[in-house]
Each structure stands twice: as structure tokens, then as C-alpha cells.
Coordinates of C-alpha atoms in Angstrom, one line a residue:
M1 CA -4.9 65.9 123.4
H2 CA -1.8 66.3 125.9
P3 CA 1.4 67.2 124.3
D4 CA 3.4 64.1 125.6
S5 CA 0.7 61.8 124.0
I6 CA 1.4 63.4 120.4
R7 CA 5.2 63.1 121.0
E8 CA 4.8 59.7 121.7
R9 CA 2.7 58.7 118.7
F10 CA 4.9 60.6 116.8
K11 CA 8.3 58.6 117.9
R12 CA 6.4 55.5 117.4
L13 CA 5.5 56.2 113.7
A14 CA 8.5 57.6 112.7
A15 CA 10.1 54.3 114.3
R16 CA 7.5 51.9 112.4
A17 CA 8.5 54.0 109.4
G18 CA 12.0 53.5 109.4
L19 CA 13.0 57.0 110.0
P20 CA 16.0 58.0 112.3
E21 CA 15.1 59.2 115.6
I22 CA 14.0 62.7 115.7
R23 CA 12.3 64.9 118.3
F24 CA 9.0 66.1 117.3
Y25 CA 9.7 69.8 117.8
D26 CA 12.7 69.3 115.7
L27 CA 10.0 69.3 113.1
R28 CA 9.1 73.1 113.8
H29 CA 12.8 74.2 113.4
T30 CA 12.9 72.1 109.9
Y31 CA 9.7 74.0 108.8
I32 CA 10.9 77.3 109.6
T33 CA 14.2 76.7 107.8
A34 CA 12.9 75.2 104.8
S35 CA 9.8 77.6 104.1
P36 CA 11.9 80.7 103.4
M37 CA 14.0 78.5 100.8
A38 CA 10.5 77.8 99.1
G39 CA 9.6 81.1 99.1
V40 CA 7.4 81.9 101.6
S41 CA 7.4 85.2 103.3
P42 CA 9.6 85.1 106.4
K43 CA 6.5 87.0 108.2
V44 CA 4.3 84.4 107.5
V45 CA 6.6 81.6 108.5
S46 CA 7.1 83.8 111.9
Q47 CA 3.1 83.8 112.3
R48 CA 2.8 80.5 111.7
A49 CA 5.2 79.6 114.6
G50 CA 2.9 81.9 116.8
H51 CA 5.9 84.6 117.3
A52 CA 5.3 88.4 117.3
D53 CA 8.6 89.1 116.2
V54 CA 10.1 87.7 112.8
A55 CA 13.7 88.5 113.8
F56 CA 13.1 86.3 116.9
T57 CA 11.6 83.2 114.7
M58 CA 14.7 83.4 112.3
K59 CA 17.5 84.1 115.0
T60 CA 16.1 81.4 117.3
H61 CA 14.8 78.9 114.7
Q62 CA 16.3 79.0 111.4
H63 CA 19.3 77.2 110.7
V64 CA 21.8 77.1 107.8
V65 CA 21.8 74.0 105.6
P66 CA 24.3 73.1 103.1
G67 CA 24.0 74.6 99.7
M68 CA 22.4 77.8 101.4
D69 CA 25.2 80.0 101.3
E70 CA 26.3 78.9 97.4
D71 CA 22.6 79.6 96.4
A72 CA 22.8 83.0 98.1
A73 CA 26.0 83.7 96.1
A74 CA 24.4 82.1 93.0
R75 CA 21.0 84.6 93.4
A76 CA 23.1 87.7 94.5
G77 CA 25.4 87.2 91.3
S78 CA 22.7 86.8 89.1
Y79 CA 21.8 90.5 89.8
M80 CA 25.2 91.9 89.3
P81 CA 25.7 93.7 86.2
R82 CA 27.3 91.6 83.6
R83 CA 31.0 92.8 82.0
R84 CA 31.2 95.9 80.8
E85 CA 33.6 97.9 78.7
T86 CA 35.9 100.0 80.8
P87 CA 36.7 103.8 79.5
A88 CA 40.1 102.5 78.4
T89 CA 38.7 100.0 76.1
A90 CA 35.3 101.6 75.1
P91 CA 35.5 102.5 71.5
H92 CA 35.7 106.5 71.2
P93 CA 33.2 108.8 69.2

């Protein structure tokens, strides 16, 4: 099957389903962006995209979407130690 045939069929089906206009190729970017957010290893995502280099996949196809930054901050914060007593307020033996 020719790639143009796939693109045209996708375009018709998307329009029939009432979806906004989107290029078939945009689905690749969506998959590459969403998969790591769902816990899929970037290495696996890169292999599924047919790339030899994970850095290329992430640099070229992955996008930052709303909420990613906040999620990253929350996740990093969950690994930070909780408030500890400072030497000035620590009880003396």
C-alpha cells in the first residue's frame, strides 16, 4: 500500500469522525511524546520509531506538553527529604 493512500484514507476517516484536521505524521510525534509519560522506556519508544539513537528521537519528535513541567517538579519533590531539624533546633543529648 502506498503511503499517500494511507494518508488520504486517514484524512477521510478523521473528517468523518469529526476530528480536527491532523496530519497522519503528527500521530508519530504524539506517540513519541505520550509514551514516556505513560511509563514506556525512551529506548523502547526510539526502537519502535525505527531510530538508532534515543537522543535523536527525544530531540526531534518529543514535545513538552502542558502539565509536564508541573509533573516533573512534583515527582522530583516527592524524592526530596522532608523538613529536618537544623543543628540550632535539634535537641541536645
